[in-house]
XYZ file of C-alpha atoms in Angstrom:
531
model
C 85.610 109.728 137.207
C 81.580 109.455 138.365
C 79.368 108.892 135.894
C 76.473 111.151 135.976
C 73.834 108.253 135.467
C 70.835 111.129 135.903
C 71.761 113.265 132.990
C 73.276 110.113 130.619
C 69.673 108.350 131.090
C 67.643 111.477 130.417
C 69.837 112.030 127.073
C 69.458 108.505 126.304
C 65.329 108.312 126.793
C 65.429 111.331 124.285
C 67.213 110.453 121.766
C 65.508 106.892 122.040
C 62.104 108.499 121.461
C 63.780 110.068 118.349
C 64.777 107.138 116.690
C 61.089 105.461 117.767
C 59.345 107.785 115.562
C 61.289 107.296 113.099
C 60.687 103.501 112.524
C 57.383 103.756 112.321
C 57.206 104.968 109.054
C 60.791 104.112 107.128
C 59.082 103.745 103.871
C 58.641 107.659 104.301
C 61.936 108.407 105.994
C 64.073 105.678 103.121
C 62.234 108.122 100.026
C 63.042 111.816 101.836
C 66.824 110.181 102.374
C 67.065 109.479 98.534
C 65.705 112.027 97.778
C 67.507 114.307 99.617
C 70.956 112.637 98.920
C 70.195 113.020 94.742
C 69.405 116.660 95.179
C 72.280 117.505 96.934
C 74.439 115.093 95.017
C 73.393 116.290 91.354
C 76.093 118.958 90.282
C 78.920 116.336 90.518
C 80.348 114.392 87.705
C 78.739 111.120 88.862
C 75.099 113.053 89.232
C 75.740 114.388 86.274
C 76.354 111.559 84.301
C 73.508 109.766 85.737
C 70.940 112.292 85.214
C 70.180 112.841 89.360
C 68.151 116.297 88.532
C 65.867 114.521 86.618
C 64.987 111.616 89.244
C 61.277 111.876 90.632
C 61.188 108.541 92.263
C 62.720 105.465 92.838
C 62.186 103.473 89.994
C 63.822 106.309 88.234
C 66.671 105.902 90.617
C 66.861 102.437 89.416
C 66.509 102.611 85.471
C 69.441 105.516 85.640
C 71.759 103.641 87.577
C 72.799 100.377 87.567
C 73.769 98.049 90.817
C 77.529 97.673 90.538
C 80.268 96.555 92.651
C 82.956 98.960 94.054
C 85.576 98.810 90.870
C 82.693 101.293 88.854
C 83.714 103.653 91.890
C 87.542 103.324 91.370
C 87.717 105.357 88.665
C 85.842 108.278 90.417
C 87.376 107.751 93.554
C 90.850 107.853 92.155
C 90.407 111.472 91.207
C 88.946 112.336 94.425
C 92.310 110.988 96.004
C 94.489 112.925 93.605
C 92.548 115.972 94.724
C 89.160 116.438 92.335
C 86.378 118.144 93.724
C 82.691 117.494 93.452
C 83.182 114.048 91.925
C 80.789 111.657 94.069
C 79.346 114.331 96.313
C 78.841 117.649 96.405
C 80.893 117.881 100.044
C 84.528 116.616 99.660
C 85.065 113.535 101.681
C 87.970 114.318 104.476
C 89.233 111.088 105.198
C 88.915 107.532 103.186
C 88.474 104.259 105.382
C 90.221 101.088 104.056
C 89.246 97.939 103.242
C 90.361 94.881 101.273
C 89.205 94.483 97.282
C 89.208 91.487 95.507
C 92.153 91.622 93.263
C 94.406 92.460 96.237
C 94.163 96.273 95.390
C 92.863 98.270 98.136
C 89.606 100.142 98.311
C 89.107 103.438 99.677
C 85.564 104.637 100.794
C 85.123 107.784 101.168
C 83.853 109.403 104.181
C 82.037 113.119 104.305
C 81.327 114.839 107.559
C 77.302 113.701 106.565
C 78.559 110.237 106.897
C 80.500 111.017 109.880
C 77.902 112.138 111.614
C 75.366 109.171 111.028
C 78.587 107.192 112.479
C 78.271 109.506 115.324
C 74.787 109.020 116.051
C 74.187 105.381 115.366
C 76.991 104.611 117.991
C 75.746 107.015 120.457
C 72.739 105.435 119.976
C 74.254 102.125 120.473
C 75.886 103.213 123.921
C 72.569 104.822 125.374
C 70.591 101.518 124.499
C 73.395 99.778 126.513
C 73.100 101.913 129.007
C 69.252 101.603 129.522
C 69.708 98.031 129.566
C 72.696 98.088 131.667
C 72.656 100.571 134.275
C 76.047 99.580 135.543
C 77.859 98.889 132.229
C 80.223 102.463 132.367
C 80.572 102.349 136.011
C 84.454 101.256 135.348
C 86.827 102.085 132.499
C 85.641 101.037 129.016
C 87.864 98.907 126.893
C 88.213 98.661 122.499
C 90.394 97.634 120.421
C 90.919 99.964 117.119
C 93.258 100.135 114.351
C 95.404 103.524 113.339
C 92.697 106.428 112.503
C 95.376 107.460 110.118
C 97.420 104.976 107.966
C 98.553 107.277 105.080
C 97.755 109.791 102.844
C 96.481 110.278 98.976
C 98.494 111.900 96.959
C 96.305 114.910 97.535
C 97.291 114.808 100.854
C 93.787 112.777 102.370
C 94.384 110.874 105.118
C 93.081 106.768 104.935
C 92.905 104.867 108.021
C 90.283 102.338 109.454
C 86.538 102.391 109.924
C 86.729 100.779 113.167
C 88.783 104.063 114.110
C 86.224 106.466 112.539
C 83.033 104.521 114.487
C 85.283 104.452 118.017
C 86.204 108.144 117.585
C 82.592 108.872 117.274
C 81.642 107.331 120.760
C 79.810 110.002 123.091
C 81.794 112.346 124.991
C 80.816 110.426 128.277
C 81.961 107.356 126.769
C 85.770 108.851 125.356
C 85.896 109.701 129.215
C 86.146 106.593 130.395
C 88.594 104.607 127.426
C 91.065 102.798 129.596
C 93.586 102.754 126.421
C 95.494 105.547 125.354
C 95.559 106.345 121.586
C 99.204 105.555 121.454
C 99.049 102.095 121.251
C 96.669 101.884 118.258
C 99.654 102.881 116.407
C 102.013 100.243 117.604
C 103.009 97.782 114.670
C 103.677 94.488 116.003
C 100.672 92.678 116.539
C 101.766 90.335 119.580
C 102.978 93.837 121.294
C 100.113 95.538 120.638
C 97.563 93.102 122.187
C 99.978 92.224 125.085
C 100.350 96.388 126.308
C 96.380 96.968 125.563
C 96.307 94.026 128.074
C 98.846 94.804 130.426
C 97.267 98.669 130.804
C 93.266 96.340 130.968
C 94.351 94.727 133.419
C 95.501 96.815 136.222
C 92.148 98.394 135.731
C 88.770 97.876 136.439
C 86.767 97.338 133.101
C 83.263 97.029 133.349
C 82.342 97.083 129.107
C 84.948 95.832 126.797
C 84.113 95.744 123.236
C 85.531 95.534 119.618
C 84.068 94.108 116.658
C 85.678 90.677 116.006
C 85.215 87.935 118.854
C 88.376 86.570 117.822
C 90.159 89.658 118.650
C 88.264 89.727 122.212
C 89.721 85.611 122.490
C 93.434 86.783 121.140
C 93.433 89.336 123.660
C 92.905 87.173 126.665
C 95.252 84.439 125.540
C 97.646 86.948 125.254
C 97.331 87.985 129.045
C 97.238 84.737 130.030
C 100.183 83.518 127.980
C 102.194 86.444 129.037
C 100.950 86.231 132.769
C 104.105 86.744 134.919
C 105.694 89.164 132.608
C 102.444 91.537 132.833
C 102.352 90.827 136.875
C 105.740 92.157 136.749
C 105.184 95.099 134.560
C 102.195 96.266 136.739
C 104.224 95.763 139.970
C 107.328 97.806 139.069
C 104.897 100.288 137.168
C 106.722 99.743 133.019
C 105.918 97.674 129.726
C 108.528 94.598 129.174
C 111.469 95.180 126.558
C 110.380 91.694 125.112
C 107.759 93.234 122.869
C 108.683 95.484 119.730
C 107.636 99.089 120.398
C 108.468 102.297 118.875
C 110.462 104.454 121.229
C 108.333 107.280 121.133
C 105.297 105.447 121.741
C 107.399 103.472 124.733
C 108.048 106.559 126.312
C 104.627 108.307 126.667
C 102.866 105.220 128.035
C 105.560 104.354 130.410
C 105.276 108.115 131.620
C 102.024 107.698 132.317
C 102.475 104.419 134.313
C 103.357 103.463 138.149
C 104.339 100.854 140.390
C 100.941 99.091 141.567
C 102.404 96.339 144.201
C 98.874 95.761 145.643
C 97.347 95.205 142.102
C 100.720 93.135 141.136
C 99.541 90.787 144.183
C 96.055 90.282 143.693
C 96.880 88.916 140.065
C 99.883 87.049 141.356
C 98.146 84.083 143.006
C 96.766 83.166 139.229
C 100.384 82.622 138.964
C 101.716 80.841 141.931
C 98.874 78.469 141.613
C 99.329 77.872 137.715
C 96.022 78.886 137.260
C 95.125 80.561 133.998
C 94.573 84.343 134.216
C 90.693 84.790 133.212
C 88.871 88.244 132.857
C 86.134 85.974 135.016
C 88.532 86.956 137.756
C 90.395 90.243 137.343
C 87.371 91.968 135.894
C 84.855 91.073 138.225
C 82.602 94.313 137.531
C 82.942 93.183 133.922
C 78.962 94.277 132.942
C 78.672 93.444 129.021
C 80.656 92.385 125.970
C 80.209 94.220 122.693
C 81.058 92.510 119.909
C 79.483 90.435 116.671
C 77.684 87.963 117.018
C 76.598 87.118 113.567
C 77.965 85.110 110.037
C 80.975 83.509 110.848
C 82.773 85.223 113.194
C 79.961 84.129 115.924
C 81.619 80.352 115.618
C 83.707 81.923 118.238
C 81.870 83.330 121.068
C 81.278 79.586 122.375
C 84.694 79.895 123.644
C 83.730 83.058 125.798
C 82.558 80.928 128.614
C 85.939 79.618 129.475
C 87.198 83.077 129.629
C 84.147 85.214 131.247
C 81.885 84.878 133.734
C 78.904 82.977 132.682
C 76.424 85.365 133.221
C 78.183 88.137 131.389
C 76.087 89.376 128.687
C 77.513 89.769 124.868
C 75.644 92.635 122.645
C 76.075 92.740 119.056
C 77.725 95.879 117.772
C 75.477 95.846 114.685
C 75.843 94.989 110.553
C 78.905 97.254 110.075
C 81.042 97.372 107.450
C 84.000 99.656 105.953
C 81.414 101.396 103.836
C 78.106 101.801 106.120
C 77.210 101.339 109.544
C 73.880 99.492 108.693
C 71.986 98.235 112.404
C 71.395 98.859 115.476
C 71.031 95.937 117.694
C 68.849 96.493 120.957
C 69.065 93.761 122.729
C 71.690 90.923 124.230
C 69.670 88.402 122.292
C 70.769 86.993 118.809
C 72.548 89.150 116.263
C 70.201 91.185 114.377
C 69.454 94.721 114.413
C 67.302 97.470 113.387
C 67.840 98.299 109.759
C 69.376 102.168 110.428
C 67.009 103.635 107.645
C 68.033 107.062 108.354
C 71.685 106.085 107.777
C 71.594 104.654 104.218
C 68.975 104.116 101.472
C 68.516 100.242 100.959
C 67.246 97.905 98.586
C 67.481 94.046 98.742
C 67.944 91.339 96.230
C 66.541 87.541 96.894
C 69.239 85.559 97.461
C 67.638 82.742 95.110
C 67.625 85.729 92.127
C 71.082 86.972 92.997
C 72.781 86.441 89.463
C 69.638 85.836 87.217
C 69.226 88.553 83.923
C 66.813 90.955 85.987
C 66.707 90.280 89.932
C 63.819 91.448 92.028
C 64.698 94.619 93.673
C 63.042 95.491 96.757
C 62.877 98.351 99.452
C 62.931 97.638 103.376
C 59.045 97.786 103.645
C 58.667 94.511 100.785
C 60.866 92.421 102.833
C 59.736 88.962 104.524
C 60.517 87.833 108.045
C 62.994 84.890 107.748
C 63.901 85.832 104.168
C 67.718 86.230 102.973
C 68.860 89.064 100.669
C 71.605 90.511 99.325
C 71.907 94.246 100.039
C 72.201 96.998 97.563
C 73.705 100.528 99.133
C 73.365 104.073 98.414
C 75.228 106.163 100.899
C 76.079 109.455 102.017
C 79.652 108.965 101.201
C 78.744 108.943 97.372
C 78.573 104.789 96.773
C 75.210 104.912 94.358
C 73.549 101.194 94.252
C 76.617 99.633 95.760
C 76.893 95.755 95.789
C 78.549 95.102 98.932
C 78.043 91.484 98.404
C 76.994 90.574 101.719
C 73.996 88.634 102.439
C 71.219 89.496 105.233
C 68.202 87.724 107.489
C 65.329 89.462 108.264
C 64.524 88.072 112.098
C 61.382 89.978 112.180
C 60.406 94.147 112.650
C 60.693 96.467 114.963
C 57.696 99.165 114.691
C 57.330 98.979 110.968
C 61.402 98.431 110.476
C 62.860 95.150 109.667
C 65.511 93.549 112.116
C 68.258 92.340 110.070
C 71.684 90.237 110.939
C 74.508 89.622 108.471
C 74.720 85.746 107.408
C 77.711 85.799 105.473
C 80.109 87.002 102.822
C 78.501 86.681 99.239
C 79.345 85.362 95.979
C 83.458 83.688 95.965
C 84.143 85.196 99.247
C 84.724 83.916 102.245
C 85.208 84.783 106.107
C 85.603 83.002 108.940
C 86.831 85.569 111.194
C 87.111 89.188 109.501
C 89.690 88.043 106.804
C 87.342 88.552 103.856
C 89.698 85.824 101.449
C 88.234 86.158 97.912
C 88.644 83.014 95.183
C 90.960 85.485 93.411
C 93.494 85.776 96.516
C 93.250 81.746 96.960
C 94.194 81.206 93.116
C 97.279 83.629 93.478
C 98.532 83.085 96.312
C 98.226 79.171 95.332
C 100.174 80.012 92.159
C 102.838 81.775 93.991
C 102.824 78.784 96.607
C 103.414 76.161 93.613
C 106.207 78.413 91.803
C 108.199 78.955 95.024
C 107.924 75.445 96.131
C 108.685 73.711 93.096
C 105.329 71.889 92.273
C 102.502 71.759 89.463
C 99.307 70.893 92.013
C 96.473 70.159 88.673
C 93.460 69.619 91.115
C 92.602 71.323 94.334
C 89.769 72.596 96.409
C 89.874 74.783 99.126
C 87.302 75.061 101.271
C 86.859 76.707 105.056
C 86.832 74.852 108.304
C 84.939 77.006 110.651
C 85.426 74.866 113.675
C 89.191 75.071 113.352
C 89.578 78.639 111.752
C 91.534 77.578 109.237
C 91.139 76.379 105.311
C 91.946 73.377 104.275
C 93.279 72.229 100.788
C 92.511 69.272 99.350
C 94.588 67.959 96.610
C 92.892 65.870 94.040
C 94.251 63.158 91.603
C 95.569 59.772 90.697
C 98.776 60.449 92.671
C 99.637 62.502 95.020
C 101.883 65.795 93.409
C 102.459 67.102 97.151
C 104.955 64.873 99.194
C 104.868 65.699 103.078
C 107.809 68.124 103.627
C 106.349 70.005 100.141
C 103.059 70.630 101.773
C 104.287 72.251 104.768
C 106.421 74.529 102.718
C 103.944 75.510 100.208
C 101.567 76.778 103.052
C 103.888 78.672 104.036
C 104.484 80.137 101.267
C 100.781 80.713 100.650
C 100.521 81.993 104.110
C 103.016 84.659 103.739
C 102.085 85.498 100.102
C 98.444 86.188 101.233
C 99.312 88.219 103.783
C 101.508 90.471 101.744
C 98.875 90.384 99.080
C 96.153 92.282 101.532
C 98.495 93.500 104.692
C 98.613 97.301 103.697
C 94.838 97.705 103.772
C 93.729 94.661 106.280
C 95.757 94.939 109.558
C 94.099 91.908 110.611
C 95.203 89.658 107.527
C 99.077 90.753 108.772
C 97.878 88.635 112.378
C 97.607 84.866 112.847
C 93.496 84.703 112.451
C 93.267 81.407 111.250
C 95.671 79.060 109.566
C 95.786 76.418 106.636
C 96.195 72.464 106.085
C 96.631 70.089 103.334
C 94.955 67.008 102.485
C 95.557 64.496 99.518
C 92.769 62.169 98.376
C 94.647 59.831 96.354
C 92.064 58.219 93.733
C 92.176 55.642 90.562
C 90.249 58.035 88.739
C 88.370 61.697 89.074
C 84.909 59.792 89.846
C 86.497 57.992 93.175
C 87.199 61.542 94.009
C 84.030 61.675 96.444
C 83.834 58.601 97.484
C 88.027 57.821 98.657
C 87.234 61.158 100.261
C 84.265 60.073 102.437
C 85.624 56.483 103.089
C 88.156 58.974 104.626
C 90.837 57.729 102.208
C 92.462 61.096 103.141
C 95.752 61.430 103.788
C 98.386 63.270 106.691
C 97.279 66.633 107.461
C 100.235 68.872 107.011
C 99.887 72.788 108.988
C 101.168 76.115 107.360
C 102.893 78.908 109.507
């Protein structure tokens, strides 16, 4: 299908002038948001209770309500899910998106058709800055990577899925045009499956912008192709999916319908093969135009590994500071990670990172911010999350217009994430307890901390004598492994898939103060690897 470059670029230039205007003044467009939201927001039993018809400004905002994590929300959003009306917003939220808590229970966000539409027009937004930059970007199929839209329901009957879902389904029309994988296999289970048929469909096609949040997702992916190589040559010659992987037969069915033998694709890709060369997107995409994906925090440990994969000059976009509960930049440019601060989206305020914690934190809007300063971010969204602590922590790279530029550095206080697994001290310390219990052993002294270079987190066991004998350590990780995943699976899809794995280390010392020192003299024992 043509792309009608004409009319995309003259949408694009418009709604680019749009969102120009409105930078230049977000101190003015942040208070008519707020204020707006509070208005409409203050007949229901959380405006209510916080007095919103009485708020004139923001510092009455702030003395009315407090900055609280998401478990002061629970309680309200529990009776939206059993069906209560008017609870957190006036307009009752149609869908939840689902994301992982810190106790193990899941959280549910709600999402309004106001919110949905901000989704809507921050990503078309996204796409037609893309597009100005990279004329040739949608000239092939476009390629993502989403969980289930739909997961379950409330007991009111709301459906919960993922926000990756919600963003993807609110791509421009020209964009869903061009998705080179069906919706079908978003809903397949098995992890391995699903990556090697969103491959094996990728691949017989040409792709010229391939995008999904995680870079480690983008890296699984091609691994997968390549590990897989001559069963996906064969699939696309005789036109079906291998019986190998575990799909559902319904789902089997409709793509297989939809398939064909492709002999003179099967052929080009079979060389790879018969020369045991690996089989590299460099080469069967070569009208491969950008990569969209995050660059930022953690997760951006991985894009180093692109180059072995893609073609060197193939530019990588960030997708923008996007989380579960807010789409929060817009990133303009192939350089770096940061974005524009979406001010029309969300109202903000910012804590110093150095006051984070202290009795009575400096609270900030986006116009008191400094370049190169970090802050933790405070939300108020259309969705009905009022001073929301999402715990993440920002960098302002500089301003465009009169709007700061802002990347995400990392997960905040006893969190952390190397690659989209969000592991909170609380999920260490029980799934550590469980580990112990079903292997048998009493472990007094450990430290966990995360090895970015390896994706993986490494334990370090701590005493006069080692408690964990080598066979033991293997088994408890294990156990830990699987007891995480459980712990977080039904709301995190990606904690159910090998993202990164564990080890063990004992530092054997004569007392608690050699502790350091053994350790650095690398006194440090076998390295033992979980499942």
């Amino acid at each position: 299908m043509r792309l009608d470059r004409r009319s995309v670029s003259t949408l694009s230039r418009r709604i680019w002038q749009t969102w120009e205007h409105a930078t230049s003044n977000p101190t003015k467009g942040q208070q008519n948001f707020l204020s707006q939201l509070l208005r409409r927001n203050q007949s229901t039993v959380f405006g209510k209770e916080h007095g919103f018809a009485s708020i004139q400004n923001i510092d009455d905002y702030r003395r009315q309500v407090p900055i609280a994590d998401y478990e002061r929300f629970r309680p309200y959003v529990e009776q939206i899910s059993a069906g209560a009306r008017r609870v957190l917003t006036r307009e009752q939220p149609f869908m939840f998106t689902l994301t992982s808590g810190t106790t193990g229970e899941a959280k549910l966000i709600p999402v309004t058709k106001a919110a949905q539409t901000i989704h809507g027009k921050l990503t078309t937004l996204w796409y037609c800055r893309a597009f100005l930059d990279h004329k040739r970007c949608f000239d092939g199929k476009v390629l993502g990577v989403v969980s289930p839209s739909v997961e379950g329901l409330t007991r009111a009957g709301i459906p919960y899925g993922s926000a990756s879902a919600l963003i993807y389904g609110s791509s421009p029309p020209w964009v869903k045009r061009r998705r080179a994988i069906p919706h079908e296999v978003s809903e397949i289970k098995d992890f391995t499956a699903k990556y090697y048929v969103t491959m094996r469909l990728g691949v017989e096609q040409d792709i010229s912008f391939f995008g999904t949040p995680n870079p480690s997702t983008i890296l699984k992916l091609v691994e997968t192709a390549d590990h897989f190589k001559e069963e996906m040559v064969k699939d696309i010659r005789e036109g079906g999916i291998s019986h190998h992987f575990e799909l559902a037969d319904d789902i089997r069915q409709k793509l297989v319908s939809r398939l064909s033998a492709n002999p003179k694709r099967s052929k080009e890709l079979d060389r790879f093969v018969s020369e045991g060369q690996n089989l590299r997107p460099a080469e069967y995409w070569p009208r491969l135009k950008l990569i969209g994906c995050w660059k930022g925090g953690t997760v951006g440990v991985r894009l180093r590994e692109f180059d072995r994969w893609f073609a060197k000059e193939t530019p990588v976009r960030d997708l923008g500071y996007m989380a579960s509960e807010a789409q929060i930049s817009l990133p303009i440019s192939d350089r770096g990670a940061a974005g524009i601060l979406a001010i029309d989206a969300n109202f903000y305020e910012f804590i110093p990172e150095t006051e984070i914690g202290g009795a009575n934190p400096t609270t900030l809007t986006c116009a008191e911010l400094d370049e190169g300063g970090t802050y933790y971010i405070v939300l108020t969204t259309p969705g009905g999350l009022y001073r929301y602590d999402i715990n993440d922590v920002v960098r302002v790279t500089g301003f465009y217009n009169q709007t700061p530029l802002i990347e995400f550095v990392r997960k905040g206080r006893d969190v952390s994430n190397i690659t989209g697994e969000k592991l909170h001290v609380n999920q260490i310390i029980q799934a550590m307890e469980h580990a112990q219990s079903a292997a048998g052993l009493t472990v007094q002294h450990y430290r966990s901390f995360a090895d970015l270079e390896k994706s993986r987190y490494t334990f370090l066991e701590v005493g006069e004598r080692p408690v964990v004998l080598n066979g033991q350590a293997g088994s408890a990780l294990r156990v830990f492994h699987r007891f995480w995943s459980n712990l977080t699976a039904p709301h995190c899809p990606k904690k159910r898939y090998r993202v990164c794995s564990t080890s063990w280390i004992r530092a054997c010392t004569s007392s608690t103060s050699n502790t350091r020192r053994n350790a650095n003299r690398g006194a440090l024992r076998r390295r033992f690897y979980g499942s």
